Tab-separated table of C-alpha atoms in Angstrom:
chain	number	residue	atom	x	y	z
X	16	ASP	CA	42.022	36.117	19.598
X	17	GLN	CA	38.797	37.568	20.967
X	18	GLN	CA	38.313	40.898	19.259
X	19	VAL	CA	35.278	41.986	21.280
X	20	LYS	CA	35.232	41.459	25.025
X	21	GLN	CA	32.650	42.006	27.701
X	22	ASN	CA	34.607	41.462	30.868
X	23	SER	CA	31.669	41.393	33.258
X	24	PRO	CA	29.605	38.204	32.881
X	25	SER	CA	26.919	39.598	35.142
X	26	LEU	CA	25.645	42.817	36.681
X	27	SER	CA	22.986	43.408	39.311
X	28	VAL	CA	21.377	46.803	39.945
X	29	GLN	CA	18.432	48.175	41.838
X	30	GLU	CA	15.350	49.351	39.967
X	31	GLY	CA	15.559	53.065	39.187
X	32	ARG	CA	19.352	53.190	39.324
X	33	ILE	CA	21.770	53.356	36.398
X	34	SER	CA	23.066	50.214	34.677
X	35	ILE	CA	26.422	50.495	32.918
X	36	LEU	CA	27.522	47.679	30.648
X	37	ASN	CA	31.017	47.743	29.202
X	38	CYS	CA	32.647	46.421	26.062
X	39	ASP	CA	36.245	46.543	24.820
X	40	TYR	CA	37.532	45.795	21.342
X	41	THR	CA	40.963	45.286	19.822
X	42	ASN	CA	40.423	45.667	16.069
X	43	SER	CA	40.903	49.307	15.079
X	44	MET	CA	39.141	48.598	11.761
X	45	PHE	CA	35.761	48.294	13.490
X	46	ASP	CA	33.680	51.301	12.526
X	47	TYR	CA	30.182	50.490	13.715
X	48	PHE	CA	29.039	49.133	17.044
X	49	LEU	CA	25.749	47.664	18.188
X	50	TRP	CA	24.090	46.443	21.349
X	51	TYR	CA	21.609	43.586	21.354
X	52	LYS	CA	19.352	42.380	24.130
X	53	LYS	CA	18.389	38.744	24.591
X	54	TYR	CA	15.662	37.257	26.759
X	55	PRO	CA	15.716	33.530	27.584
X	56	ALA	CA	14.272	31.322	24.832
X	57	GLU	CA	14.274	34.217	22.347
X	58	GLY	CA	16.714	35.457	19.744
X	59	PRO	CA	18.669	38.671	20.337
X	60	THR	CA	16.988	41.919	19.331
X	61	PHE	CA	18.736	45.076	18.247
X	62	LEU	CA	18.819	47.791	20.896
X	63	ILE	CA	21.025	50.697	19.878
X	64	SER	CA	24.053	51.413	17.705
X	65	ILE	CA	26.802	53.956	17.170
X	66	SER	CA	29.045	54.864	14.292
X	67	SER	CA	32.754	55.413	14.886
X	68	ILE	CA	32.375	59.034	13.793
X	69	LYS	CA	30.290	59.714	16.909
X	70	ASP	CA	31.036	59.425	20.595
X	71	LYS	CA	27.475	59.237	21.901
X	72	ASN	CA	24.085	58.037	20.750
X	73	GLU	CA	20.935	58.258	22.813
X	74	ASP	CA	17.557	56.562	22.460
X	75	GLY	CA	15.179	57.062	25.342
X	76	ARG	CA	16.570	55.396	28.454
X	77	PHE	CA	19.489	53.921	26.518
X	78	THR	CA	22.732	55.729	25.708
X	79	VAL	CA	25.826	54.282	24.113
X	80	PHE	CA	29.205	55.975	24.544
X	81	LEU	CA	32.215	55.285	22.352
X	82	ASN	CA	35.812	56.060	23.288
X	83	LYS	CA	37.849	55.219	20.196
X	84	SER	CA	41.222	55.996	21.700
X	85	ALA	CA	40.541	53.500	24.487
X	86	LYS	CA	38.717	51.095	22.141
X	87	HIS	CA	35.903	51.012	24.640
X	88	LEU	CA	32.164	51.422	24.517
X	89	SER	CA	29.529	51.384	27.183
X	90	LEU	CA	25.762	51.124	27.369
X	91	HIS	CA	23.957	53.184	29.995
X	92	ILE	CA	20.400	52.401	31.010
X	93	VAL	CA	18.701	55.075	33.068
X	94	PRO	CA	16.517	54.419	34.963
X	95	SER	CA	16.821	50.650	35.029
X	96	GLN	CA	13.612	48.623	35.100
X	97	PRO	CA	12.971	44.968	35.986
X	98	GLY	CA	12.004	44.354	32.333
X	99	ASP	CA	15.561	45.269	31.352
X	100	SER	CA	16.789	42.041	32.946
X	101	ALA	CA	18.330	40.151	30.027
X	102	VAL	CA	21.628	39.234	28.423
X	103	TYR	CA	23.236	42.137	26.566
X	104	PHE	CA	25.616	41.531	23.697
X	105	CYS	CA	28.014	44.056	22.292
X	106	ALA	CA	28.827	43.679	18.569
X	107	ALA	CA	31.272	45.376	16.229
X	108	THR	CA	31.536	45.452	12.471
X	109	VAL	CA	33.747	46.652	9.653
X	110	ASN	CA	32.107	48.550	6.817
X	111	THR	CA	33.316	46.182	4.121
X	112	ASN	CA	32.236	42.951	5.806
X	113	ALA	CA	28.808	42.473	4.206
X	114	GLY	CA	27.080	43.103	7.503
X	115	LYS	CA	29.122	40.545	9.400
X	116	SER	CA	29.502	41.414	13.084
X	117	THR	CA	31.774	40.133	15.828
X	118	PHE	CA	29.970	39.597	19.120
X	119	GLY	CA	31.135	39.724	22.700
X	120	ASP	CA	30.353	37.023	25.258
X	121	GLY	CA	27.422	38.883	26.743
X	122	THR	CA	26.616	40.387	30.142
X	123	THR	CA	23.618	39.193	32.146
X	124	LEU	CA	21.856	42.177	33.695
X	125	THR	CA	19.521	41.647	36.626
X	126	VAL	CA	17.416	44.590	37.768
X	127	LYS	CA	15.963	44.030	41.225
X	128	PRO	CA	12.608	45.577	42.142
A	28	ASP	CA	7.769	43.697	10.721
A	29	VAL	CA	10.793	41.497	10.051
A	30	LYS	CA	10.285	37.893	10.815
A	31	VAL	CA	12.929	35.187	10.959
A	32	THR	CA	11.660	31.702	11.652
A	33	GLN	CA	13.547	28.535	12.468
A	34	SER	CA	12.134	25.103	11.734
A	35	SER	CA	12.396	23.713	15.265
A	36	ARG	CA	12.685	25.182	18.764
A	37	TYR	CA	14.021	21.949	20.253
A	38	LEU	CA	15.740	19.032	18.555
A	39	VAL	CA	17.280	15.832	19.907
A	40	LYS	CA	19.528	13.811	17.603
A	41	ARG	CA	21.876	10.880	17.962
A	42	THR	CA	25.607	10.962	17.351
A	43	GLY	CA	26.394	10.398	13.676
A	44	GLU	CA	23.017	11.534	12.366
A	45	LYS	CA	22.752	14.110	9.601
A	46	VAL	CA	20.926	17.166	10.924
A	47	PHE	CA	19.224	19.951	8.988
A	48	LEU	CA	18.365	23.269	10.590
A	49	GLU	CA	16.189	25.508	8.452
A	50	CYS	CA	15.824	29.266	8.594
A	51	VAL	CA	13.408	31.446	6.642
A	52	GLN	CA	13.172	35.241	6.562
A	53	ASP	CA	10.340	37.238	5.030
A	54	MET	CA	11.976	40.632	4.465
A	55	ASP	CA	13.901	40.008	1.255
A	56	HIS	CA	17.222	40.389	3.071
A	57	GLU	CA	20.395	39.635	1.148
A	58	ASN	CA	22.525	38.614	4.136
A	59	MET	CA	21.876	35.570	6.295
A	60	PHE	CA	23.902	34.134	9.170
A	61	TRP	CA	24.157	31.053	11.352
A	62	TYR	CA	25.537	31.327	14.898
A	63	ARG	CA	25.854	29.054	17.848
A	64	GLN	CA	25.528	30.317	21.388
A	65	ASP	CA	27.251	28.569	24.257
A	66	PRO	CA	27.524	29.705	27.889
A	67	GLY	CA	30.479	32.021	28.367
A	68	LEU	CA	31.299	32.033	24.661
A	69	GLY	CA	28.733	34.458	23.318
A	70	LEU	CA	27.598	34.231	19.705
A	71	ARG	CA	30.044	32.566	17.361
A	72	LEU	CA	29.567	32.804	13.607
A	73	ILE	CA	29.464	29.478	11.775
A	74	TYR	CA	28.653	30.553	8.210
A	75	PHE	CA	27.108	33.484	6.448
A	76	SER	CA	25.699	34.157	3.010
A	77	TYR	CA	25.383	37.479	1.219
A	78	ASP	CA	23.500	36.195	-1.811
A	79	VAL	CA	21.783	33.132	-3.206
A	80	LYS	CA	24.250	30.251	-3.639
A	81	MET	CA	26.997	32.356	-2.015
A	82	LYS	CA	28.485	31.379	1.315
A	83	GLU	CA	31.476	32.235	3.425
A	84	LYS	CA	32.983	30.526	6.426
A	85	GLY	CA	32.678	32.203	9.765
A	86	ASP	CA	34.815	31.626	12.817
A	87	ILE	CA	33.848	28.012	13.542
A	88	PRO	CA	32.779	26.259	10.298
A	89	GLU	CA	34.291	22.854	11.081
A	90	GLY	CA	31.682	20.101	11.119
A	91	TYR	CA	29.057	22.257	9.422
A	92	SER	CA	27.924	23.103	5.912
A	93	VAL	CA	25.235	25.423	4.577
A	94	SER	CA	22.913	25.765	1.636
A	95	ARG	CA	21.198	28.795	0.177
A	96	GLU	CA	19.166	27.908	-2.881
A	97	LYS	CA	16.547	30.616	-2.390
A	98	LYS	CA	16.968	34.125	-1.069
A	99	GLU	CA	14.629	33.639	1.868
A	100	ARG	CA	15.994	30.304	3.081
A	101	PHE	CA	19.336	29.434	4.669
A	102	SER	CA	19.980	25.906	5.877
A	103	LEU	CA	22.628	24.684	8.303
A	104	ILE	CA	23.709	21.069	7.926
A	105	LEU	CA	25.548	18.939	10.456
A	106	GLU	CA	26.910	16.143	8.280
A	107	SER	CA	27.557	13.799	11.206
A	108	ALA	CA	26.341	15.188	14.499
A	109	SER	CA	28.641	14.971	17.503
A	110	THR	CA	28.018	15.657	21.179
A	111	ASN	CA	30.169	18.803	21.064
A	112	GLN	CA	27.639	20.267	18.647
A	113	THR	CA	25.019	20.358	21.380
A	114	SER	CA	24.202	24.045	21.505
A	115	MET	CA	21.706	26.822	20.821
A	116	TYR	CA	21.693	27.673	17.104
A	117	LEU	CA	20.600	31.115	16.000
A	118	CYS	CA	19.819	32.281	12.499
A	119	ALA	CA	19.854	35.952	11.527
A	120	SER	CA	19.324	38.118	8.473
A	121	SER	CA	20.116	41.677	7.439
A	122	PRO	CA	19.669	43.868	4.375
A	123	SER	CA	22.667	44.820	2.298
A	124	GLY	CA	24.033	48.320	1.851
A	125	GLY	CA	24.746	51.123	4.292
A	126	THR	CA	24.485	51.029	8.041
A	127	ASN	CA	21.149	49.188	7.820
A	128	SER	CA	23.107	46.089	6.878
A	129	TYR	CA	24.757	46.022	10.257
A	130	GLU	CA	21.567	45.447	12.234
A	131	GLN	CA	20.719	41.781	12.269
A	132	TYR	CA	17.305	40.251	12.874
A	133	PHE	CA	17.389	36.976	14.737
A	134	GLY	CA	15.155	33.953	14.827
A	135	PRO	CA	14.079	32.411	18.157
A	136	GLY	CA	16.811	29.783	18.081
A	137	THR	CA	16.952	25.982	17.953
A	138	ARG	CA	18.168	24.139	21.029
A	139	LEU	CA	19.944	21.077	19.624
A	140	THR	CA	20.940	18.199	21.857
A	141	VAL	CA	23.128	15.446	20.436
A	142	THR	CA	23.188	12.261	22.514
């Protein structure tokens, strides 16, 4: 039972346009969500997060939207840059789980110059 | 600046060997994690530890064990390596308490090949 799903394995966008990465979850107990970015041969790095009490969190070019009723979150990157090309992982956690997160499969974003 | 280091970037072992993967973090984090990453399967949690000598099974603990004798060090042990354990292994750490505990800091990974 995969509790966090990223249904698009890959996404390709043109530089300067918007990138939208999607994530769906099934466990209604999740109350905090994170996005990580991973370059080849490196470990993932934290990008942005959102608490379940919010529906939007913005940090520069990156915005995460949460729709709790649909159990869906999305990451928007505007404008996209070639350096954003990476694998993006969505993660979800429950407050009582000692920091343990459940990760999605990842989406490979390619931003073309 | 948080730093998580892993003992090897690349490792080649033979089937049946005992394999040790070491992870060290320098930020006094309580929580430490071991994941494996496989194409199309994302990050799967093998074991995690929320304190010295404490450990809990993750989603795929079979064939693995862990050791945490010191707060900064978390070791993953493959008792008898098999070819289906060929994978990228990632270690992570996080502080305890509040929403800061949710953000994990990852090491660079160890690419293990079992032949």
